[in-house]
Amino acid sequence: MTDPMELIDHFKLMLTMRHFEEACLDGVPTREIHGELHTGIGQEAISAAMAGILLKDDALVSTHRNHLHAIAKGVSLKPLLAEIFERETGLCKGRGGHMHPFDPATNFSATGIVGSAIPVALGYSYAYFLESSNNIAVGVAGDGAVNTGAFHESMNIAGAWKLPLVIVVENNQYAISVKTDSVSATSSIAERASAYACWGKSVDGTDVSKVIPLFEEAVDHARSGKGPAILEATCYRFRGHYEGDHDSYRPNEEKATAIKDEDPILITREQLIATGTVTANDLDEMEDESKIFMTALLTEVREDPMPDPADVGKYLFL
């Protein structure tokens, strides 16, 4: 069991993540956010477990569903939200948007192409290997991405050269609309690790207290020169693949049950109350404070300027 005080910190972080995503949802119907917005609502425990374990110069390369990973890596909330809302004050001055935030200060980046975070993270890990650095690279993948050629090729070379690479697979059971177990030859993704001579384990990704020790173990494995690691964290995304997705491929009963029984925030809330360290009222106050903070942040971001159309040619490689 995670220390109660540490669990409180992770509970607060998950609240920040949930309310950050809800703030992003506010920008879809107003058309302040363009394209297919992907949120990680329901998957907060996996990202929260990474916080505080990675070093500043460790690289974290994420996917199209990247906001929570950025928060876990320490990316400042204001420029991250401003980037998603396409403001000039954003990480990439509003040019990257919600799929391609990039923050050199924390070594965080993301790419919207399925599976492409893995070879980018591989590149980071190879550079660290050549430099004899103590740093590692973390690549995030969904359950659909592990069936791509890029995943296989990257893991093969990482295993052959014992590169300091950790892959976190967020297995939310659906590759867009395709049920994972209908297209996977193995019962778990973690068991594929032996084919690449790497560490591999599965964990309940809805329980942050279970994810923390296994993510630490994966990181320690890679950082100590033993080669790559694959951590599969099972979870359930509460919303469609993207905002606007009809989401008719998942039974309503399945979704309702998952929201009731697999919410990382509710699970952690129950664990904290059971310890006697805090009361339900204490946790309610934390949630209210988080909502107030995020509402104020969203208001501030909306007052920021949009990029000047005259600068459309700036920051391009021609």
mmCIF file of C-alpha atoms in Angstrom:
data_model
loop_
_atom_site.group_PDB
_atom_site.id
_atom_site.type_symbol
_atom_site.label_atom_id
_atom_site.label_comp_id
_atom_site.label_asym_id
_atom_site.label_seq_id
_atom_site.Cartn_x
_atom_site.Cartn_y
_atom_site.Cartn_z
ATOM 1 C CA MET A 1 0.000 0.000 0.000
ATOM 2 C CA THR A 2 1.319 3.431 -0.956
ATOM 3 C CA ASP A 3 2.013 5.808 1.930
ATOM 4 C CA PRO A 4 -1.232 7.761 2.647
ATOM 5 C CA MET A 5 0.449 11.166 2.320
ATOM 6 C CA GLU A 6 1.950 10.173 -1.027
ATOM 7 C CA LEU A 7 -1.444 8.845 -2.081
ATOM 8 C CA ILE A 8 -3.024 12.207 -1.236
ATOM 9 C CA ASP A 9 -0.517 13.916 -3.538
ATOM 10 C CA HIS A 10 -1.392 11.519 -6.337
ATOM 11 C CA PHE A 11 -5.108 12.020 -5.674
ATOM 12 C CA LYS A 12 -4.664 15.778 -6.053
ATOM 13 C CA LEU A 13 -2.659 15.266 -9.234
ATOM 14 C CA MET A 14 -5.356 13.063 -10.714
ATOM 15 C CA LEU A 15 -7.934 15.735 -9.884
ATOM 16 C CA THR A 16 -5.791 18.274 -11.726
ATOM 17 C CA MET A 17 -5.585 15.927 -14.699
ATOM 18 C CA ARG A 18 -9.333 15.238 -14.759
ATOM 19 C CA HIS A 19 -10.267 18.905 -14.503
ATOM 20 C CA PHE A 20 -7.637 19.861 -17.080
ATOM 21 C CA GLU A 21 -9.243 17.472 -19.555
ATOM 22 C CA GLU A 22 -12.685 18.814 -18.720
ATOM 23 C CA ALA A 23 -11.390 22.326 -19.421
ATOM 24 C CA CYS A 24 -10.224 21.085 -22.819
ATOM 25 C CA LEU A 25 -13.686 19.655 -23.497
ATOM 26 C CA ASP A 26 -15.058 23.169 -23.028
ATOM 27 C CA GLY A 27 -13.173 24.333 -26.110
ATOM 28 C CA VAL A 28 -14.609 21.811 -28.572
ATOM 29 C CA PRO A 29 -18.187 23.096 -29.055
ATOM 30 C CA THR A 30 -16.906 26.697 -29.137
ATOM 31 C CA ARG A 31 -14.455 25.710 -31.934
ATOM 32 C CA GLU A 32 -11.550 27.157 -29.982
ATOM 33 C CA ILE A 33 -9.979 23.712 -30.382
ATOM 34 C CA HIS A 34 -9.877 22.228 -33.869
ATOM 35 C CA GLY A 35 -9.429 18.648 -35.026
ATOM 36 C CA GLU A 36 -10.083 15.440 -33.129
ATOM 37 C CA LEU A 37 -9.477 16.116 -29.436
ATOM 38 C CA HIS A 38 -8.455 12.981 -27.515
ATOM 39 C CA THR A 39 -8.790 13.036 -23.735
ATOM 40 C CA GLY A 40 -7.474 10.639 -21.111
ATOM 41 C CA ILE A 41 -10.467 10.801 -18.778
ATOM 42 C CA GLY A 42 -10.524 7.496 -16.912
ATOM 43 C CA GLN A 43 -6.808 6.866 -17.469
ATOM 44 C CA GLU A 44 -5.379 9.322 -14.917
ATOM 45 C CA ALA A 45 -3.764 6.761 -12.593
ATOM 46 C CA ILE A 46 -1.214 5.671 -15.190
ATOM 47 C CA SER A 47 0.106 9.164 -15.811
ATOM 48 C CA ALA A 48 -0.062 10.175 -12.150
ATOM 49 C CA ALA A 49 2.091 7.166 -11.248
ATOM 50 C CA MET A 50 4.889 8.478 -13.476
ATOM 51 C CA ALA A 51 5.089 11.816 -11.677
ATOM 52 C CA GLY A 52 8.113 12.265 -9.468
ATOM 53 C CA ILE A 53 9.888 9.129 -10.687
ATOM 54 C CA LEU A 54 11.424 10.416 -13.910
ATOM 55 C CA LEU A 55 14.403 12.781 -13.918
ATOM 56 C CA LYS A 56 14.098 16.185 -15.568
ATOM 57 C CA ASP A 57 16.331 15.174 -18.485
ATOM 58 C CA ASP A 58 14.630 11.818 -19.046
ATOM 59 C CA ALA A 59 12.629 11.944 -22.268
ATOM 60 C CA LEU A 60 8.914 11.213 -22.387
ATOM 61 C CA VAL A 61 7.357 10.802 -25.830
ATOM 62 C CA SER A 62 3.575 10.589 -25.938
ATOM 63 C CA THR A 63 0.719 9.956 -28.338
ATOM 64 C CA HIS A 64 -2.340 11.777 -29.670
ATOM 65 C CA ARG A 65 -3.776 11.315 -26.127
ATOM 66 C CA ASN A 66 -0.961 13.225 -24.460
ATOM 67 C CA HIS A 67 -2.183 15.876 -22.007
ATOM 68 C CA LEU A 68 -1.908 13.768 -18.854
ATOM 69 C CA HIS A 69 1.597 12.581 -19.715
ATOM 70 C CA ALA A 70 2.690 16.187 -20.163
ATOM 71 C CA ILE A 71 1.325 17.078 -16.738
ATOM 72 C CA ALA A 72 3.089 14.064 -15.209
ATOM 73 C CA LYS A 73 6.397 15.159 -16.762
ATOM 74 C CA GLY A 74 6.050 18.583 -15.194
ATOM 75 C CA VAL A 75 5.024 20.659 -18.201
ATOM 76 C CA SER A 76 3.613 23.969 -16.960
ATOM 77 C CA LEU A 77 -0.191 23.944 -17.056
ATOM 78 C CA LYS A 78 -0.725 27.445 -18.451
ATOM 79 C CA PRO A 79 1.343 27.118 -21.659
ATOM 80 C CA LEU A 80 0.090 23.551 -22.134
ATOM 81 C CA LEU A 81 -3.566 24.603 -21.972
ATOM 82 C CA ALA A 82 -2.815 27.666 -24.088
ATOM 83 C CA GLU A 83 -1.273 25.435 -26.760
ATOM 84 C CA ILE A 84 -4.330 23.197 -26.799
ATOM 85 C CA PHE A 85 -6.522 26.317 -27.135
ATOM 86 C CA GLU A 86 -4.248 27.476 -29.984
ATOM 87 C CA ARG A 87 -3.054 30.644 -28.265
ATOM 88 C CA GLU A 88 0.156 32.567 -28.950
ATOM 89 C CA THR A 89 1.171 31.949 -25.330
ATOM 90 C CA GLY A 90 1.169 28.180 -25.861
ATOM 91 C CA LEU A 91 4.184 25.887 -25.744
ATOM 92 C CA CYS A 92 4.493 26.062 -29.529
ATOM 93 C CA LYS A 93 2.820 29.448 -29.916
ATOM 94 C CA GLY A 94 -0.434 27.729 -30.859
ATOM 95 C CA ARG A 95 1.084 26.011 -33.891
ATOM 96 C CA GLY A 96 1.238 22.483 -32.469
ATOM 97 C CA GLY A 97 -2.224 22.298 -30.970
ATOM 98 C CA HIS A 98 -3.494 19.432 -28.868
ATOM 99 C CA MET A 99 -1.725 16.624 -30.749
ATOM 100 C CA HIS A 100 1.792 17.992 -30.961
ATOM 101 C CA PRO A 101 2.840 19.819 -27.782
ATOM 102 C CA PHE A 102 6.608 20.048 -27.318
ATOM 103 C CA ASP A 103 8.462 21.261 -24.250
ATOM 104 C CA PRO A 104 12.293 21.185 -24.405
ATOM 105 C CA ALA A 105 12.493 22.329 -20.767
ATOM 106 C CA THR A 106 11.068 19.005 -19.559
ATOM 107 C CA ASN A 107 12.092 16.824 -22.534
ATOM 108 C CA PHE A 108 8.450 16.142 -23.333
ATOM 109 C CA SER A 109 7.036 15.692 -26.817
ATOM 110 C CA ALA A 110 4.126 13.994 -28.560
ATOM 111 C CA THR A 111 3.152 12.813 -32.009
ATOM 112 C CA GLY A 112 -0.296 12.117 -33.380
ATOM 113 C CA ILE A 113 0.653 9.168 -35.602
ATOM 114 C CA VAL A 114 -0.280 5.828 -34.026
ATOM 115 C CA GLY A 115 2.802 3.965 -32.819
ATOM 116 C CA SER A 116 5.257 6.687 -33.805
ATOM 117 C CA ALA A 117 6.123 7.683 -30.240
ATOM 118 C CA ILE A 118 8.033 4.409 -29.868
ATOM 119 C CA PRO A 119 10.745 4.977 -32.520
ATOM 120 C CA VAL A 120 11.176 8.562 -31.315
ATOM 121 C CA ALA A 121 11.688 7.339 -27.752
ATOM 122 C CA LEU A 122 14.052 4.709 -29.144
ATOM 123 C CA GLY A 123 16.120 7.497 -30.675
ATOM 124 C CA TYR A 124 16.367 9.245 -27.320
ATOM 125 C CA SER A 125 17.399 6.000 -25.615
ATOM 126 C CA TYR A 126 20.071 5.329 -28.249
ATOM 127 C CA ALA A 127 21.493 8.817 -27.747
ATOM 128 C CA TYR A 128 21.619 8.275 -23.983
ATOM 129 C CA PHE A 129 23.340 4.931 -24.591
ATOM 130 C CA LEU A 130 25.985 6.509 -26.830
ATOM 131 C CA GLU A 131 26.575 9.290 -24.314
ATOM 132 C CA SER A 132 26.831 6.826 -21.399
ATOM 133 C CA SER A 133 24.142 8.945 -19.769
ATOM 134 C CA ASN A 134 22.118 8.014 -16.722
ATOM 135 C CA ASN A 135 18.935 9.089 -18.475
ATOM 136 C CA ILE A 136 16.196 6.922 -19.918
ATOM 137 C CA ALA A 137 13.461 7.433 -22.479
ATOM 138 C CA VAL A 138 9.794 6.594 -21.955
ATOM 139 C CA GLY A 139 7.548 5.966 -24.922
ATOM 140 C CA VAL A 140 3.781 5.743 -24.479
ATOM 141 C CA ALA A 141 1.669 3.517 -26.695
ATOM 142 C CA GLY A 142 -1.933 2.426 -26.870
ATOM 143 C CA ASP A 143 -2.980 -1.190 -27.307
ATOM 144 C CA GLY A 144 -3.458 -0.574 -31.026
ATOM 145 C CA ALA A 145 0.046 0.822 -31.477
ATOM 146 C CA VAL A 146 1.733 -2.361 -30.258
ATOM 147 C CA ASN A 147 0.504 -4.154 -33.380
ATOM 148 C CA THR A 148 2.399 -1.840 -35.714
ATOM 149 C CA GLY A 149 5.692 -2.638 -37.388
ATOM 150 C CA ALA A 150 7.316 0.387 -35.772
ATOM 151 C CA PHE A 151 6.708 -1.111 -32.326
ATOM 152 C CA HIS A 152 8.250 -4.460 -33.261
ATOM 153 C CA GLU A 153 11.286 -2.956 -34.994
ATOM 154 C CA SER A 154 11.940 -0.514 -32.155
ATOM 155 C CA MET A 155 11.631 -3.133 -29.421
ATOM 156 C CA ASN A 156 13.825 -5.570 -31.313
ATOM 157 C CA ILE A 157 16.724 -3.128 -31.584
ATOM 158 C CA ALA A 158 16.201 -1.884 -28.011
ATOM 159 C CA GLY A 159 16.461 -5.448 -26.763
ATOM 160 C CA ALA A 160 19.423 -6.321 -28.961
ATOM 161 C CA TRP A 161 21.412 -3.314 -27.762
ATOM 162 C CA LYS A 162 20.021 -3.174 -24.196
ATOM 163 C CA LEU A 163 18.901 0.425 -24.594
ATOM 164 C CA PRO A 164 17.451 2.425 -21.658
ATOM 165 C CA LEU A 165 13.881 2.451 -22.964
ATOM 166 C CA VAL A 166 10.620 2.044 -21.040
ATOM 167 C CA ILE A 167 7.392 1.495 -22.954
ATOM 168 C CA VAL A 168 4.157 2.232 -21.118
ATOM 169 C CA VAL A 169 1.230 0.610 -22.890
ATOM 170 C CA GLU A 170 -2.102 2.143 -21.958
ATOM 171 C CA ASN A 171 -4.366 -0.783 -22.752
ATOM 172 C CA ASN A 172 -7.836 0.760 -22.673
ATOM 173 C CA GLN A 173 -9.246 -2.317 -24.456
ATOM 174 C CA TYR A 174 -10.063 -0.614 -27.740
ATOM 175 C CA ALA A 175 -7.913 0.429 -30.706
ATOM 176 C CA ILE A 176 -10.356 3.145 -31.702
ATOM 177 C CA SER A 177 -13.354 0.824 -32.289
ATOM 178 C CA VAL A 178 -11.558 -2.519 -32.486
ATOM 179 C CA LYS A 179 -11.640 -4.712 -29.378
ATOM 180 C CA THR A 180 -8.061 -5.499 -28.369
ATOM 181 C CA ASP A 181 -8.558 -9.179 -27.661
ATOM 182 C CA SER A 182 -10.003 -9.707 -31.140
ATOM 183 C CA VAL A 183 -6.762 -8.697 -32.876
ATOM 184 C CA SER A 184 -4.086 -9.810 -30.417
ATOM 185 C CA ALA A 185 -2.384 -13.207 -30.663
ATOM 186 C CA THR A 186 -1.425 -13.039 -26.986
ATOM 187 C CA SER A 187 -3.638 -12.755 -23.925
ATOM 188 C CA SER A 188 -1.567 -9.819 -22.671
ATOM 189 C CA ILE A 189 0.792 -7.335 -24.245
ATOM 190 C CA ALA A 190 3.386 -7.639 -21.494
ATOM 191 C CA GLU A 191 4.035 -11.295 -22.298
ATOM 192 C CA ARG A 192 5.471 -10.236 -25.649
ATOM 193 C CA ALA A 193 8.436 -8.749 -23.767
ATOM 194 C CA SER A 194 10.353 -12.033 -23.769
ATOM 195 C CA ALA A 195 10.543 -11.890 -27.569
ATOM 196 C CA TYR A 196 12.605 -8.723 -27.213
ATOM 197 C CA ALA A 197 14.714 -9.911 -24.246
ATOM 198 C CA CYS A 198 13.187 -7.213 -22.066
ATOM 199 C CA TRP A 199 11.403 -6.790 -18.737
ATOM 200 C CA GLY A 200 7.639 -7.017 -19.006
ATOM 201 C CA LYS A 201 4.720 -6.896 -16.573
ATOM 202 C CA SER A 202 1.012 -6.043 -16.523
ATOM 203 C CA VAL A 203 -0.743 -3.941 -13.896
ATOM 204 C CA ASP A 204 -4.205 -2.675 -13.079
ATOM 205 C CA GLY A 205 -3.916 0.839 -14.481
ATOM 206 C CA THR A 206 -6.954 2.108 -12.593
ATOM 207 C CA ASP A 207 -5.170 1.865 -9.221
ATOM 208 C CA VAL A 208 -2.329 4.369 -8.876
ATOM 209 C CA SER A 209 -0.988 2.585 -5.781
ATOM 210 C CA LYS A 210 -0.406 -0.521 -7.927
ATOM 211 C CA VAL A 211 1.090 1.310 -10.894
ATOM 212 C CA ILE A 212 3.691 3.296 -8.918
ATOM 213 C CA PRO A 213 5.883 0.375 -7.748
ATOM 214 C CA LEU A 214 5.834 -1.356 -11.121
ATOM 215 C CA PHE A 215 6.665 1.824 -13.020
ATOM 216 C CA GLU A 216 9.528 2.394 -10.578
ATOM 217 C CA GLU A 217 10.707 -1.165 -11.211
ATOM 218 C CA ALA A 218 10.586 -0.677 -14.992
ATOM 219 C CA VAL A 219 12.503 2.599 -14.754
ATOM 220 C CA ASP A 220 15.132 1.109 -12.440
ATOM 221 C CA HIS A 221 15.569 -1.822 -14.831
ATOM 222 C CA ALA A 222 16.210 0.459 -17.800
ATOM 223 C CA ARG A 223 18.353 2.957 -15.891
ATOM 224 C CA SER A 224 20.624 0.238 -14.497
ATOM 225 C CA GLY A 225 21.688 -0.878 -17.981
ATOM 226 C CA LYS A 226 19.636 -4.078 -18.096
ATOM 227 C CA GLY A 227 17.806 -3.068 -21.252
ATOM 228 C CA PRO A 228 14.257 -2.079 -22.164
ATOM 229 C CA ALA A 229 11.020 -2.634 -20.249
ATOM 230 C CA ILE A 230 7.354 -2.923 -21.201
ATOM 231 C CA LEU A 231 4.722 -2.007 -18.615
ATOM 232 C CA GLU A 232 1.173 -2.770 -19.694
ATOM 233 C CA ALA A 233 -1.419 -0.846 -17.694
ATOM 234 C CA THR A 234 -5.027 -1.865 -18.233
ATOM 235 C CA CYS A 235 -7.691 0.839 -18.049
ATOM 236 C CA TYR A 236 -10.844 2.130 -19.719
ATOM 237 C CA ARG A 237 -11.342 5.438 -21.478
ATOM 238 C CA PHE A 238 -14.589 7.011 -20.381
ATOM 239 C CA ARG A 239 -15.230 9.003 -23.550
ATOM 240 C CA GLY A 240 -15.086 8.122 -27.240
ATOM 241 C CA HIS A 241 -11.804 7.767 -29.059
ATOM 242 C CA TYR A 242 -12.100 11.473 -29.875
ATOM 243 C CA GLU A 243 -14.665 14.186 -29.191
ATOM 244 C CA GLY A 244 -17.353 13.665 -31.803
ATOM 245 C CA ASP A 245 -16.871 9.899 -31.938
ATOM 246 C CA HIS A 246 -20.328 8.257 -31.950
ATOM 247 C CA ASP A 247 -18.889 5.522 -29.681
ATOM 248 C CA SER A 248 -21.637 3.066 -30.626
ATOM 249 C CA TYR A 249 -19.145 0.187 -30.807
ATOM 250 C CA ARG A 250 -19.037 -0.077 -26.992
ATOM 251 C CA PRO A 251 -22.146 -1.344 -25.182
ATOM 252 C CA ASN A 252 -23.740 1.288 -22.958
ATOM 253 C CA GLU A 253 -23.835 -1.169 -20.063
ATOM 254 C CA GLU A 254 -20.097 -1.776 -20.405
ATOM 255 C CA LYS A 255 -19.370 1.944 -20.316
ATOM 256 C CA ALA A 256 -21.636 2.563 -17.344
ATOM 257 C CA THR A 257 -20.059 -0.270 -15.367
ATOM 258 C CA ALA A 258 -16.546 0.969 -16.109
ATOM 259 C CA ILE A 259 -17.364 4.532 -15.057
ATOM 260 C CA LYS A 260 -18.845 3.194 -11.830
ATOM 261 C CA ASP A 261 -16.178 0.621 -10.948
ATOM 262 C CA GLU A 262 -12.974 1.645 -12.754
ATOM 263 C CA ASP A 263 -12.655 5.366 -12.080
ATOM 264 C CA PRO A 264 -9.086 5.924 -10.776
ATOM 265 C CA ILE A 265 -10.167 8.942 -8.754
ATOM 266 C CA LEU A 266 -13.008 7.097 -7.012
ATOM 267 C CA ILE A 267 -10.770 4.093 -6.348
ATOM 268 C CA THR A 268 -8.095 6.279 -4.739
ATOM 269 C CA ARG A 269 -10.736 8.224 -2.830
ATOM 270 C CA GLU A 270 -12.034 5.021 -1.252
ATOM 271 C CA GLN A 271 -8.506 3.908 -0.375
ATOM 272 C CA LEU A 272 -7.765 7.204 1.350
ATOM 273 C CA ILE A 273 -10.956 7.193 3.380
ATOM 274 C CA ALA A 274 -10.193 3.616 4.455
ATOM 275 C CA THR A 275 -6.824 4.708 5.875
ATOM 276 C CA GLY A 276 -8.523 7.196 8.202
ATOM 277 C CA THR A 277 -5.992 9.841 7.164
ATOM 278 C CA VAL A 278 -8.628 12.060 5.570
ATOM 279 C CA THR A 279 -12.406 12.325 5.547
ATOM 280 C CA ALA A 280 -14.822 12.453 2.637
ATOM 281 C CA ASN A 281 -15.282 16.170 3.354
ATOM 282 C CA ASP A 282 -11.514 16.714 3.120
ATOM 283 C CA LEU A 283 -11.456 15.072 -0.301
ATOM 284 C CA ASP A 284 -14.506 17.057 -1.419
ATOM 285 C CA GLU A 285 -12.650 20.258 -0.523
ATOM 286 C CA MET A 286 -9.627 19.136 -2.549
ATOM 287 C CA GLU A 287 -11.882 18.513 -5.526
ATOM 288 C CA ASP A 288 -13.573 21.905 -5.189
ATOM 289 C CA GLU A 289 -10.198 23.654 -4.969
ATOM 290 C CA SER A 290 -9.005 21.854 -8.084
ATOM 291 C CA LYS A 291 -12.111 22.845 -10.052
ATOM 292 C CA ILE A 292 -11.819 26.487 -8.989
ATOM 293 C CA PHE A 293 -8.154 26.579 -9.978
ATOM 294 C CA MET A 294 -8.799 25.060 -13.399
ATOM 295 C CA THR A 295 -11.758 27.335 -14.088
ATOM 296 C CA ALA A 296 -9.578 30.354 -13.345
ATOM 297 C CA LEU A 297 -6.774 28.983 -15.545
ATOM 298 C CA LEU A 298 -9.165 28.437 -18.450
ATOM 299 C CA THR A 299 -10.478 31.990 -18.094
ATOM 300 C CA GLU A 300 -6.909 33.312 -18.163
ATOM 301 C CA VAL A 301 -6.001 31.282 -21.264
ATOM 302 C CA ARG A 302 -9.087 32.479 -23.115
ATOM 303 C CA GLU A 303 -7.946 36.055 -22.630
ATOM 304 C CA ASP A 304 -4.622 35.332 -24.353
ATOM 305 C CA PRO A 305 -4.132 36.386 -27.994
ATOM 306 C CA MET A 306 -4.470 34.103 -30.986
ATOM 307 C CA PRO A 307 -1.489 33.817 -33.363
ATOM 308 C CA ASP A 308 -1.267 36.626 -35.892
ATOM 309 C CA PRO A 309 -2.345 35.324 -39.343
ATOM 310 C CA ALA A 310 0.459 37.399 -40.849
ATOM 311 C CA ASP A 311 2.939 35.051 -39.092
ATOM 312 C CA VAL A 312 1.611 31.914 -40.768
ATOM 313 C CA GLY A 313 4.995 31.322 -42.423
ATOM 314 C CA LYS A 314 6.985 31.539 -39.197
ATOM 315 C CA TYR A 315 8.673 28.531 -37.590
ATOM 316 C CA LEU A 316 8.448 26.414 -40.763
ATOM 317 C CA PHE A 317 11.215 24.327 -42.279
ATOM 318 C CA LEU A 318 11.119 25.189 -45.979
#
